[in-house]
XYZ file of C-alpha atoms in Angstrom:
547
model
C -13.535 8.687 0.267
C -12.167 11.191 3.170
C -13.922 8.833 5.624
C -12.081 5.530 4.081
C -8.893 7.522 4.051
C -8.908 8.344 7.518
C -10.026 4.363 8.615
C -7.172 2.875 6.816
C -4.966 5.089 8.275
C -6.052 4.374 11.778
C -5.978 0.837 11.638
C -2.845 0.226 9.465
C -1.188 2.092 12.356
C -3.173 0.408 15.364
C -1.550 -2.597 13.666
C 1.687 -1.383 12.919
C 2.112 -0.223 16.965
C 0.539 -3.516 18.673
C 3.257 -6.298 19.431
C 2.334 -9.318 21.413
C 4.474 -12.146 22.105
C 3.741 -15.936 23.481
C 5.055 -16.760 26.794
C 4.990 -19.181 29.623
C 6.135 -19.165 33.281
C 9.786 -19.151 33.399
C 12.476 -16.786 35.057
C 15.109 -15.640 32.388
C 18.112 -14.308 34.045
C 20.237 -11.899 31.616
C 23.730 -10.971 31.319
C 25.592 -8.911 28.813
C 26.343 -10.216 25.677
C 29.552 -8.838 25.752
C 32.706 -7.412 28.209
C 33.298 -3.986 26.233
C 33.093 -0.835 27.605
C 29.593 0.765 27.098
C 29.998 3.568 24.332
C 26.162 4.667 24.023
C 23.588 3.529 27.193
C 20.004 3.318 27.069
C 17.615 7.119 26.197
C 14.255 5.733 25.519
C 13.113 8.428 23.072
C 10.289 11.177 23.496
C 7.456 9.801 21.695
C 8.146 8.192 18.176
C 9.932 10.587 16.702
C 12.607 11.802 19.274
C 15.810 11.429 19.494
C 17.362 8.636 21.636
C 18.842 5.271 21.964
C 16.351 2.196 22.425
C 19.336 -0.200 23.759
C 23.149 -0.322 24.899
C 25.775 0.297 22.252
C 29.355 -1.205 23.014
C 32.586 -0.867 22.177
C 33.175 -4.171 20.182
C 35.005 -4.379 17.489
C 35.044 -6.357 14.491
C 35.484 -10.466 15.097
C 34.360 -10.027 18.844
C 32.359 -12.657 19.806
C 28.887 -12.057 20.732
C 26.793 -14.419 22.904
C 23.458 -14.535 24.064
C 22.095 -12.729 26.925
C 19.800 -15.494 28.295
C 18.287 -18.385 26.840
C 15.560 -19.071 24.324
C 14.606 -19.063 21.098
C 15.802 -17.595 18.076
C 13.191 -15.567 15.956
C 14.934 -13.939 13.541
C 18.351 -14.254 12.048
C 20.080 -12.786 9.102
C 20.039 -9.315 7.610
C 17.200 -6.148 7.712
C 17.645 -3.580 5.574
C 21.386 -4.189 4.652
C 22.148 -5.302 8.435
C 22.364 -8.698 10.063
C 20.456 -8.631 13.389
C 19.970 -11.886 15.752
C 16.237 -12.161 17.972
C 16.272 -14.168 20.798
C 12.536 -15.042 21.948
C 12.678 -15.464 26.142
C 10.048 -16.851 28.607
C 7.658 -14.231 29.954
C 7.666 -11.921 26.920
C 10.968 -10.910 26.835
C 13.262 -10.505 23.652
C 16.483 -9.319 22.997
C 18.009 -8.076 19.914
C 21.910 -8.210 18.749
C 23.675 -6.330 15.802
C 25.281 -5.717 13.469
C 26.562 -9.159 12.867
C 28.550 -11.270 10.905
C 29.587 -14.759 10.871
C 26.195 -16.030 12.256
C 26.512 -19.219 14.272
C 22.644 -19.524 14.555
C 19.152 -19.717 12.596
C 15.921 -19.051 13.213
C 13.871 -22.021 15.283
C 17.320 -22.087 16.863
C 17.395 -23.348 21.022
C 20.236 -21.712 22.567
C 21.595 -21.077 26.106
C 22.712 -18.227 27.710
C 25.996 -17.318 26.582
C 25.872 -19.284 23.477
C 27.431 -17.484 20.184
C 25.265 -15.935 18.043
C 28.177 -14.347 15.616
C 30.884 -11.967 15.720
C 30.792 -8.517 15.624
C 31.104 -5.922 12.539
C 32.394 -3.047 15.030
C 30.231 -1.578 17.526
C 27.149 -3.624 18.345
C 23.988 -2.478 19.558
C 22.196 -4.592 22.149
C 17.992 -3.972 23.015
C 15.516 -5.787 24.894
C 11.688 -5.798 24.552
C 9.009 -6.470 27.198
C 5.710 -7.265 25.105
C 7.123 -5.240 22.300
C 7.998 -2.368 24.604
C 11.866 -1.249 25.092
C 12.951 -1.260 28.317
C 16.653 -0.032 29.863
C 19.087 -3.924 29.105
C 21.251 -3.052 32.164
C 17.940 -3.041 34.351
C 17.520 -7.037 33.491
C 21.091 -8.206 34.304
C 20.651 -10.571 36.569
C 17.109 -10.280 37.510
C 14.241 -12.716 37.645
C 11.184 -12.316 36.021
C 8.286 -14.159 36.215
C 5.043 -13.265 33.608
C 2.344 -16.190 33.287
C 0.376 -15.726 30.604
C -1.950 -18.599 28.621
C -1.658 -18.118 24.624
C -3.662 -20.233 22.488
C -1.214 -22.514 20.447
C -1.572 -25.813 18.501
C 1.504 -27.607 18.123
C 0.726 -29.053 14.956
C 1.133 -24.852 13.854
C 4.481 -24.841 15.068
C 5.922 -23.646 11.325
C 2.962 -21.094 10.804
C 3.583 -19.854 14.297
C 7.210 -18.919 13.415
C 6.573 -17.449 10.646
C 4.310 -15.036 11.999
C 7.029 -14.551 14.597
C 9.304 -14.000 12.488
C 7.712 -12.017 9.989
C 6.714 -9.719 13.099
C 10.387 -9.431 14.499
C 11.274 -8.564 10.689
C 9.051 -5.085 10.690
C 10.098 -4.693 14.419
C 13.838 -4.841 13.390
C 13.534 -2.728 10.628
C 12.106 0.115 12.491
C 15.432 0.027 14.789
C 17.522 -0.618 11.860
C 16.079 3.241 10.150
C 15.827 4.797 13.670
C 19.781 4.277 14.320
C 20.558 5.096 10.975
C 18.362 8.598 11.477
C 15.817 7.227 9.407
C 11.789 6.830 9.437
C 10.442 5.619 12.967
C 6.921 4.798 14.600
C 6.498 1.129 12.770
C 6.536 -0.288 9.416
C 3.806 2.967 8.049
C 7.167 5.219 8.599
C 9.009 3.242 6.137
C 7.224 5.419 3.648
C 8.524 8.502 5.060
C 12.087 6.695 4.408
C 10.698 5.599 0.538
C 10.442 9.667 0.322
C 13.854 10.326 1.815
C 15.413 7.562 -0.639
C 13.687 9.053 -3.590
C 15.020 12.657 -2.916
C 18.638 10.984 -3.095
C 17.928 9.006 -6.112
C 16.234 12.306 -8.285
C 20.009 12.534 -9.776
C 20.233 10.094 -13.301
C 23.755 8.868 -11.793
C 21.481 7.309 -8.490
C 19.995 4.704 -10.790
C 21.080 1.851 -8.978
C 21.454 3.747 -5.802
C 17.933 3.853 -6.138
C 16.633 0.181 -7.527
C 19.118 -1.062 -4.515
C 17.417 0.851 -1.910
C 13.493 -0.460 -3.829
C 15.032 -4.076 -3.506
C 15.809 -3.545 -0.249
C 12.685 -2.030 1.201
C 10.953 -5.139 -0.276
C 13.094 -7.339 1.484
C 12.755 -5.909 4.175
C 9.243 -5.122 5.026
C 7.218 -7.417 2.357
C 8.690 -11.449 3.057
C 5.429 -12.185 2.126
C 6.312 -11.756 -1.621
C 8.044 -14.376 -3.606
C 11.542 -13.967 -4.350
C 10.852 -14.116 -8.490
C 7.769 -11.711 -8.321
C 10.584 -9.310 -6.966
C 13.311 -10.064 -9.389
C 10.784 -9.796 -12.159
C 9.256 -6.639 -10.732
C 13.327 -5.261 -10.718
C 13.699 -6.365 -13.870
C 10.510 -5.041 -16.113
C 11.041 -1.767 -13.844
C 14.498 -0.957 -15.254
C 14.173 -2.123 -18.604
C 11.584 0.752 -18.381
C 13.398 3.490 -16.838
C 16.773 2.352 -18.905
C 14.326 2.062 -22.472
C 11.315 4.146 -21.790
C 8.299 2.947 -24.537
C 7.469 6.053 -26.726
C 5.886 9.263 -25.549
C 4.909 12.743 -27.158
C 7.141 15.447 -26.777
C 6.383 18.420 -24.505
C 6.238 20.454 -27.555
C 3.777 18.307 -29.346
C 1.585 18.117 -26.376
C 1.276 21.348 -26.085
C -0.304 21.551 -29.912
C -2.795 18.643 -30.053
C -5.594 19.730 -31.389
C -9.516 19.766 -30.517
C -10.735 16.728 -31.479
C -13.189 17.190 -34.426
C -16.905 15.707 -33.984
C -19.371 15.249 -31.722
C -18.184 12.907 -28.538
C -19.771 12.007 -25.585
C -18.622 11.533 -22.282
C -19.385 8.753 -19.367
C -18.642 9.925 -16.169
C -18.440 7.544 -13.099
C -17.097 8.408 -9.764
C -15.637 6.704 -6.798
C -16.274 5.342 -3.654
C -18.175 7.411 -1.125
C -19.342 10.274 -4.246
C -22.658 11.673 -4.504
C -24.709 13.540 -6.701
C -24.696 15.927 -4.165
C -21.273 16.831 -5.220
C -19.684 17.703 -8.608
C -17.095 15.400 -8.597
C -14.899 14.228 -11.283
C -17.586 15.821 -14.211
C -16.159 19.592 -12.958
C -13.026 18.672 -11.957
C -11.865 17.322 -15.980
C -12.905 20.552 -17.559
C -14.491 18.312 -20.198
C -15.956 21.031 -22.269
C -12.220 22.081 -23.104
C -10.966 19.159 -25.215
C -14.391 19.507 -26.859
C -17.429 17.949 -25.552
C -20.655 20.145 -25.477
C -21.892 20.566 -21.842
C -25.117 18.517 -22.871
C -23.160 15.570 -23.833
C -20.887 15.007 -20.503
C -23.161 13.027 -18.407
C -22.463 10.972 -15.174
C -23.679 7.931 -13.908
C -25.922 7.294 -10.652
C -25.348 4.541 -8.445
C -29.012 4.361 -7.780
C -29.502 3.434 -11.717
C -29.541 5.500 -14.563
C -27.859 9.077 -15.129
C -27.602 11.843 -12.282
C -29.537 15.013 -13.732
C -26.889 16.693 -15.216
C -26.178 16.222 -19.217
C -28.573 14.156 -21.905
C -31.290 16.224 -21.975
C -31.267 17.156 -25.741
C -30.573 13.510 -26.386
C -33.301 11.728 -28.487
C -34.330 9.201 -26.053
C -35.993 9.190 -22.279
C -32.743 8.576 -20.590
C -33.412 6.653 -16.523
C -32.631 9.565 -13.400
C -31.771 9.437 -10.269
C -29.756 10.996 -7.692
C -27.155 9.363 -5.238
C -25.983 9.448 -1.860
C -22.742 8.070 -0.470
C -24.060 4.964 0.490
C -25.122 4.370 -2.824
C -21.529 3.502 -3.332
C -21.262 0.700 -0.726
C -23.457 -2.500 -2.004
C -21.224 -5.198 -4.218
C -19.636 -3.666 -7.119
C -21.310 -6.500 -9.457
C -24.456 -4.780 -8.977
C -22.764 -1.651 -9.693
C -21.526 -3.177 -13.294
C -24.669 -4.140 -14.017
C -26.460 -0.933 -13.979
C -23.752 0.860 -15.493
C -23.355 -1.166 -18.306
C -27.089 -0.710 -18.329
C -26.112 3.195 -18.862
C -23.402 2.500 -21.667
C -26.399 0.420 -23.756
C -28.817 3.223 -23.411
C -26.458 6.380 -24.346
C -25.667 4.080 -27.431
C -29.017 3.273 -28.023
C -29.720 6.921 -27.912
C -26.553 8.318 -29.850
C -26.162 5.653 -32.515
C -22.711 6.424 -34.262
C -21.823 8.955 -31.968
C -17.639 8.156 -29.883
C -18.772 7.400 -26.525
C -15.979 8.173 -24.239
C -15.953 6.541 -20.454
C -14.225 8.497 -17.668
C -14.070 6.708 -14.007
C -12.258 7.678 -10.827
C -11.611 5.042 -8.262
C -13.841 2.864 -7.815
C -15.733 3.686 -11.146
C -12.514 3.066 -13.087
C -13.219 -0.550 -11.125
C -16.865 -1.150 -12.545
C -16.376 0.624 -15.960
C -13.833 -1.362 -16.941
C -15.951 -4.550 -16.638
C -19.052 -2.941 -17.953
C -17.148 -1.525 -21.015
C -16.050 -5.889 -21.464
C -19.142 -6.927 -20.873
C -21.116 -4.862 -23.847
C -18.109 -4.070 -25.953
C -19.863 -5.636 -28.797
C -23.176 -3.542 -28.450
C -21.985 -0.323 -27.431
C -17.762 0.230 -28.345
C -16.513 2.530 -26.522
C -13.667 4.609 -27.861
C -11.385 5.962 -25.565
C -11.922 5.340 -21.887
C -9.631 6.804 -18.850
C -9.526 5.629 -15.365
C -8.341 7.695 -12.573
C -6.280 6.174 -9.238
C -8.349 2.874 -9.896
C -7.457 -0.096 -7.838
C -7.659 -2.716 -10.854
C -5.747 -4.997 -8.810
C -7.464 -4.524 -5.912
C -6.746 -1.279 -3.538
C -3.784 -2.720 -0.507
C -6.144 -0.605 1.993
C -8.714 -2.198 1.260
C -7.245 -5.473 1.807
C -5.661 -3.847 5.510
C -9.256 -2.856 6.605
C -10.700 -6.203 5.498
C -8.395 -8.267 7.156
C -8.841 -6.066 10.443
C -12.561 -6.265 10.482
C -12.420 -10.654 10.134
C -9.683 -10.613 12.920
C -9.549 -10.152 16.210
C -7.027 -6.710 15.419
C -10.065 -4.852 13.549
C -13.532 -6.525 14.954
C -14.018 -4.613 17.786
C -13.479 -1.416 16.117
C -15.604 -2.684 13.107
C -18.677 -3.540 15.509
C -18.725 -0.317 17.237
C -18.401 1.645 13.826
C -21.395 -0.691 12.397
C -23.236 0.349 15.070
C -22.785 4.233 15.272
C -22.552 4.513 11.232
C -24.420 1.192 9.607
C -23.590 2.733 6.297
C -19.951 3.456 6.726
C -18.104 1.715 4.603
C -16.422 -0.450 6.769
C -19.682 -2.725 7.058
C -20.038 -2.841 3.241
C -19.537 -5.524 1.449
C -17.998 -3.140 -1.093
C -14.511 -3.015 1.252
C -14.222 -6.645 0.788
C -14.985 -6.317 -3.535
C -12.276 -3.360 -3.314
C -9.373 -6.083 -1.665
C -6.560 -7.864 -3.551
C -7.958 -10.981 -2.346
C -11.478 -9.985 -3.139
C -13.368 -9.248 -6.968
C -11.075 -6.621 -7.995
C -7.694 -8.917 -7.234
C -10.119 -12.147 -8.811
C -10.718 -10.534 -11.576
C -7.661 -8.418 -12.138
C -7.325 -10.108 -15.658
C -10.482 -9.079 -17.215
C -8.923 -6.527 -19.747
C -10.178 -3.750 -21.803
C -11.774 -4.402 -24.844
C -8.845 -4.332 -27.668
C -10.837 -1.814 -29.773
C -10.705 0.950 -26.991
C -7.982 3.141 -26.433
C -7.444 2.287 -22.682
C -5.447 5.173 -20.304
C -5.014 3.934 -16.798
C -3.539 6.809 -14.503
C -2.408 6.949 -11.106
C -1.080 9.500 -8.246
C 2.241 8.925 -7.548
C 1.757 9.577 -3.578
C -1.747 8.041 -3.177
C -1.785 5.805 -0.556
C -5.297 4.636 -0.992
C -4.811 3.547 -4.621
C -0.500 3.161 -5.095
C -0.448 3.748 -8.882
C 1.222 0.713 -8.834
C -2.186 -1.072 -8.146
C -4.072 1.394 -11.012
C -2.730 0.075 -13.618
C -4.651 -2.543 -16.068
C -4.923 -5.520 -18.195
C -5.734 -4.372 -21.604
C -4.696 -0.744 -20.963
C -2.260 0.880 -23.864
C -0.692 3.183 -21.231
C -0.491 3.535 -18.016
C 0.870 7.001 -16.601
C 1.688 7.972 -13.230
C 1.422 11.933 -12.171
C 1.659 13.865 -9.046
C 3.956 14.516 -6.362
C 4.688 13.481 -3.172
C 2.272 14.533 -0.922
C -0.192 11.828 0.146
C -2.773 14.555 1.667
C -5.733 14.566 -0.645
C -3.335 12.620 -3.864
C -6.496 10.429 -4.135
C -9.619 12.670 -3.965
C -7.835 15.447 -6.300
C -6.267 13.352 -9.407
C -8.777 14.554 -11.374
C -7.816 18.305 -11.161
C -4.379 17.933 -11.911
C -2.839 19.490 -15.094
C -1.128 16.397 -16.089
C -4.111 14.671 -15.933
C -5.983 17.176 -18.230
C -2.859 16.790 -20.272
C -3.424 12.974 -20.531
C -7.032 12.964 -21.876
C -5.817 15.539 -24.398
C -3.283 12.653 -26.091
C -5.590 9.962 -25.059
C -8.306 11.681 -27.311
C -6.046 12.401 -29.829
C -4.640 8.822 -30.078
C -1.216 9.790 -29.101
C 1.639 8.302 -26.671
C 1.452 9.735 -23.487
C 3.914 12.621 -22.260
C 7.534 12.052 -22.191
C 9.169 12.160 -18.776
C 12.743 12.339 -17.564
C 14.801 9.311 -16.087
C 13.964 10.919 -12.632
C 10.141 10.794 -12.433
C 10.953 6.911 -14.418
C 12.928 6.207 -11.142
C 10.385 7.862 -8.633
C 7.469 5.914 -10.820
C 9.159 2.638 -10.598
C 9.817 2.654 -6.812
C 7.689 5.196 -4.740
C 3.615 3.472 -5.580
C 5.294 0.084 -5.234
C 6.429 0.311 -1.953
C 3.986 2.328 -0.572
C 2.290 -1.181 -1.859
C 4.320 -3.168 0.275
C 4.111 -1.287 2.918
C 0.401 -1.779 3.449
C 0.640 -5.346 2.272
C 2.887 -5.954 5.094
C -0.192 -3.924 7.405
C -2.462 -6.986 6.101
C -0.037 -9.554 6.857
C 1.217 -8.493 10.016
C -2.995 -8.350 11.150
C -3.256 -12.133 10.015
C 0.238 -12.484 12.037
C -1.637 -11.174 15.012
C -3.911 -13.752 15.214
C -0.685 -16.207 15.473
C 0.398 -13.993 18.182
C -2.338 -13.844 20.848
């Protein structure tokens, strides 16, 4: 799982920093958009995170008129994160940016001509200019003529799509310089998560409540357009219903007293993507034998078919072995369901009336969930937990997919395949993992009603958002963790509140009460580190739109 951490990483940001724009042989001539005295002049920053100033702020003030520095095409018009900005695409990939605005006197697919009005100014405005996505000094364009030939591929008949991804492009673009002048989270639409983080810290006081669903609206306005307006009002909605009438929990002090459950259980354990039997995973990490399952009756599942060595062997039956290696993990997840509900049929063929309990991280949460619907009626499984499981399909996933079947991602993809032909990137299991793939297709197959489902997810992981753990048929889901993203994934399983969760799952009780803060970091914090990478995916599909 390190390895697939790392990848989506890398090319969620190779995405995130690559701007192209379409252009043909022309010689814009700029002038200033306004007469004011300069207040702040161009300081491209050191490196991403520096301080600086990636455009000309002047002394306007509110009602000035503001007109356009050359003419073009507008891209983008209306507000970004709470502020209007105005896009102007020029011939030889040049565009210039104006706001904060007000009064707009143009839209987007708008011609204008130099000096036309775009609006009227809020106070000071701020005034940049891009050269193939790269800021460049304004004052050095006034009055110069460039010419830049270069031959995009473009139907006309794709004039609407081609917008769109325009716009959708100047959108992220805008919103980086939008957080960067406000002080905010910079190097493309990835540091909007760093900014998530800062917005959560303000909101961790009860009286921030709508501080903090105003600033979750907003960061899905601005970096996710690619979301219907009524999935977000309903998404609002359900979220603070929940954090204003939280559905019952078990007190702290009755957690702390559930007992040992009474009987003999047995455990299922499945692990995730890129596991082995080489490794301990999850089985260790749960401390099993502590809410009372004898070490003999914890036994994990083998990708290669059957049970890994450990656990089973006083069982009554000649139980299938095998051991695993990573890429074990990487063929189609189908196959994967099919030998592990294999695995449930035998343990209940060889433990008739005994609980069978099912435990999955990850992926496994993924393929147990369909195995337990598939032989519900043959096996019923009791309780059954599922740990940072992308049951709706995992957003990085869907990033590296749609990087390695574009232009963005195949090159990389082609030279990984052939140093690593088992990384994961060449598996078909990347494409299962993907919103648009089996586990988004099939996000509706729920657990059986009979089993007490527990869906859990890390509130920082950014290869699983809780938000995408959650699932159909589940009677909780519970989000745990804090905010660092470094290993969130791979260590779920060790956490306390995790071991505190299987307790009350075992014990058939609500899960853990928590305070209106973690309700209001749980509501906004998984989802838009969501978004974020949804917007990663789009903006890789925009590229293609793009050149």
């Amino acid at each position: 799982m390190r390895r697939f951490v790392v990848l989506s990483v890398a090319v969620a940001w190779a995405v995130l920093v690559t701007s192209t724009a379409p252009a043909l042989a022309q010689d814009p001539v700029l002038r200033p958009p306004v007469s004011a005295e300069i207040l702040d002049p161009f300081r491209l920053p050191n490196g991403p995170y520096g301080a600086g100033n990636r455009g000309i702020e002047y002394a306007t003030d509110a009602g000035d008129r503001i007109g356009a520095a050359g003419s073009g095409t507008v891209v983008w018009a209306g507000p970004v994160a709470g502020v209007v900005y105005v896009s102007i695409e020029h011939e030889g990939g040049l565009r210039t940016s104006y706001g904060p605005l007000q009064q707009l006197r143009v839209t987007t697919g708008d011609v204008v001509d130099r000096g036309a009005q775009l609006g009227s100014a809020t106070g000071a405005v701020h005034f940049s200019t891009r050269i193939d996505g790269e800021y460049v000094d304004p004052a050095s364009l006034f009055g110069v003529r460039r010419i830049d030939v270069r031959l995009v591929p473009h139907r006309a008949d794709d004039t609407g799509a081609f917008l769109a991804a325009v716009e959708l492009g100047e959108r992220h673009a805008l919103y980086d310089l939008v957080q960067e002048r406000r002080g905010g989270a910079r190097g493309g639409v990835a540091g909007a998560i760093g900014e998530i983080v800062a917005i959560m810290r303000e909101a961790v006081d009860p009286s921030s409540l709508v501080a903090g669903l105003a600033a979750h609206a907003e960061i899905l306005v601005a970096i996710a357009p690619e979301l219907e307006p009524a999935e977000m009002v309903r998404r609002m909605i359900l979220g603070l219903v929940e954090v204003a009438d939280p559905p019952p929990c078990t007190t702290a002090e009755t957690a702390a007293r559930v007992p040992t459950p009474v009987g003999r259980r047995i455990a299922v354990v499945i692990d995730g993507l890129d596991s082995s039997t080489a490794n301990a995973g999850i089985r260790a990490e749960l401390d099993l034998a502590s809410v009372g399952y004898r070490a003999d009756d914890v036994v994990r599942f083998s990708y290669d078919g059957g049970l890994a060595p450990e656990g089973g062997h006083n069982w009554d039956a000649d139980m299938p072995r095998s051991t695993y290696r990573p890429e074990s993990t990487h063929g189609g997840i189908e196959g994967h369901i099919d030998r592990f509900a294999e695995v449930l049929l035998r343990v209940r063929a060889a433990n008739p009336g005994v609980a069978i309990d099912v435990y999955g991280h990850s992926l496994g949460g993924v393929v147990a969930r369909h195995a337990i619907a598939r032989v519900d009626d043959d096996v019923g499984v009791s309780v059954a937990v599922t740990l940072a499981s992308p049951h709706d399909g995992a957003p990085a996933a869907t990033v590296l997919d749609a990087a390695r079947h574009h232009q963005v991602g195949a090159g990389m993809g082609e030279m990984i395949e052939s140093l690593d032909p088992d990384h994961v990137i060449a598996a078909p299991i990347l494409s299962d993992l993907s919103e648009v793939g089996f586990a988004g297709d099939t996000a509706d197959v729920a657990f059986p009603e009979a089993v007490h489902a527990v869906t859990i997810g890390a509130r920082a992981d950014v290869v699983v958002p809780a938000s995408a753990a959650g699932a159909a048929g589940a009677d909780h889901h519970v989000v745990v963790g804090g905010f660092d993203p470094v290993g969130a994934h791979g260590a779920i399983a060790a956490l306390p509140e995790v071991h505190r969760e299987v307790r009350l799952a075992l014990a058939g009780l609500d899960p853990a009460c928590t305070g209106i803060r973690d309700r209001i970091l749980d509501l906004v914090v998984p989802d838009a580190i969501a978004t974020a990478e949804r917007a990663a995916a789009a903006g890789i599909v925009a590229s293609e739109w793009l050149g």
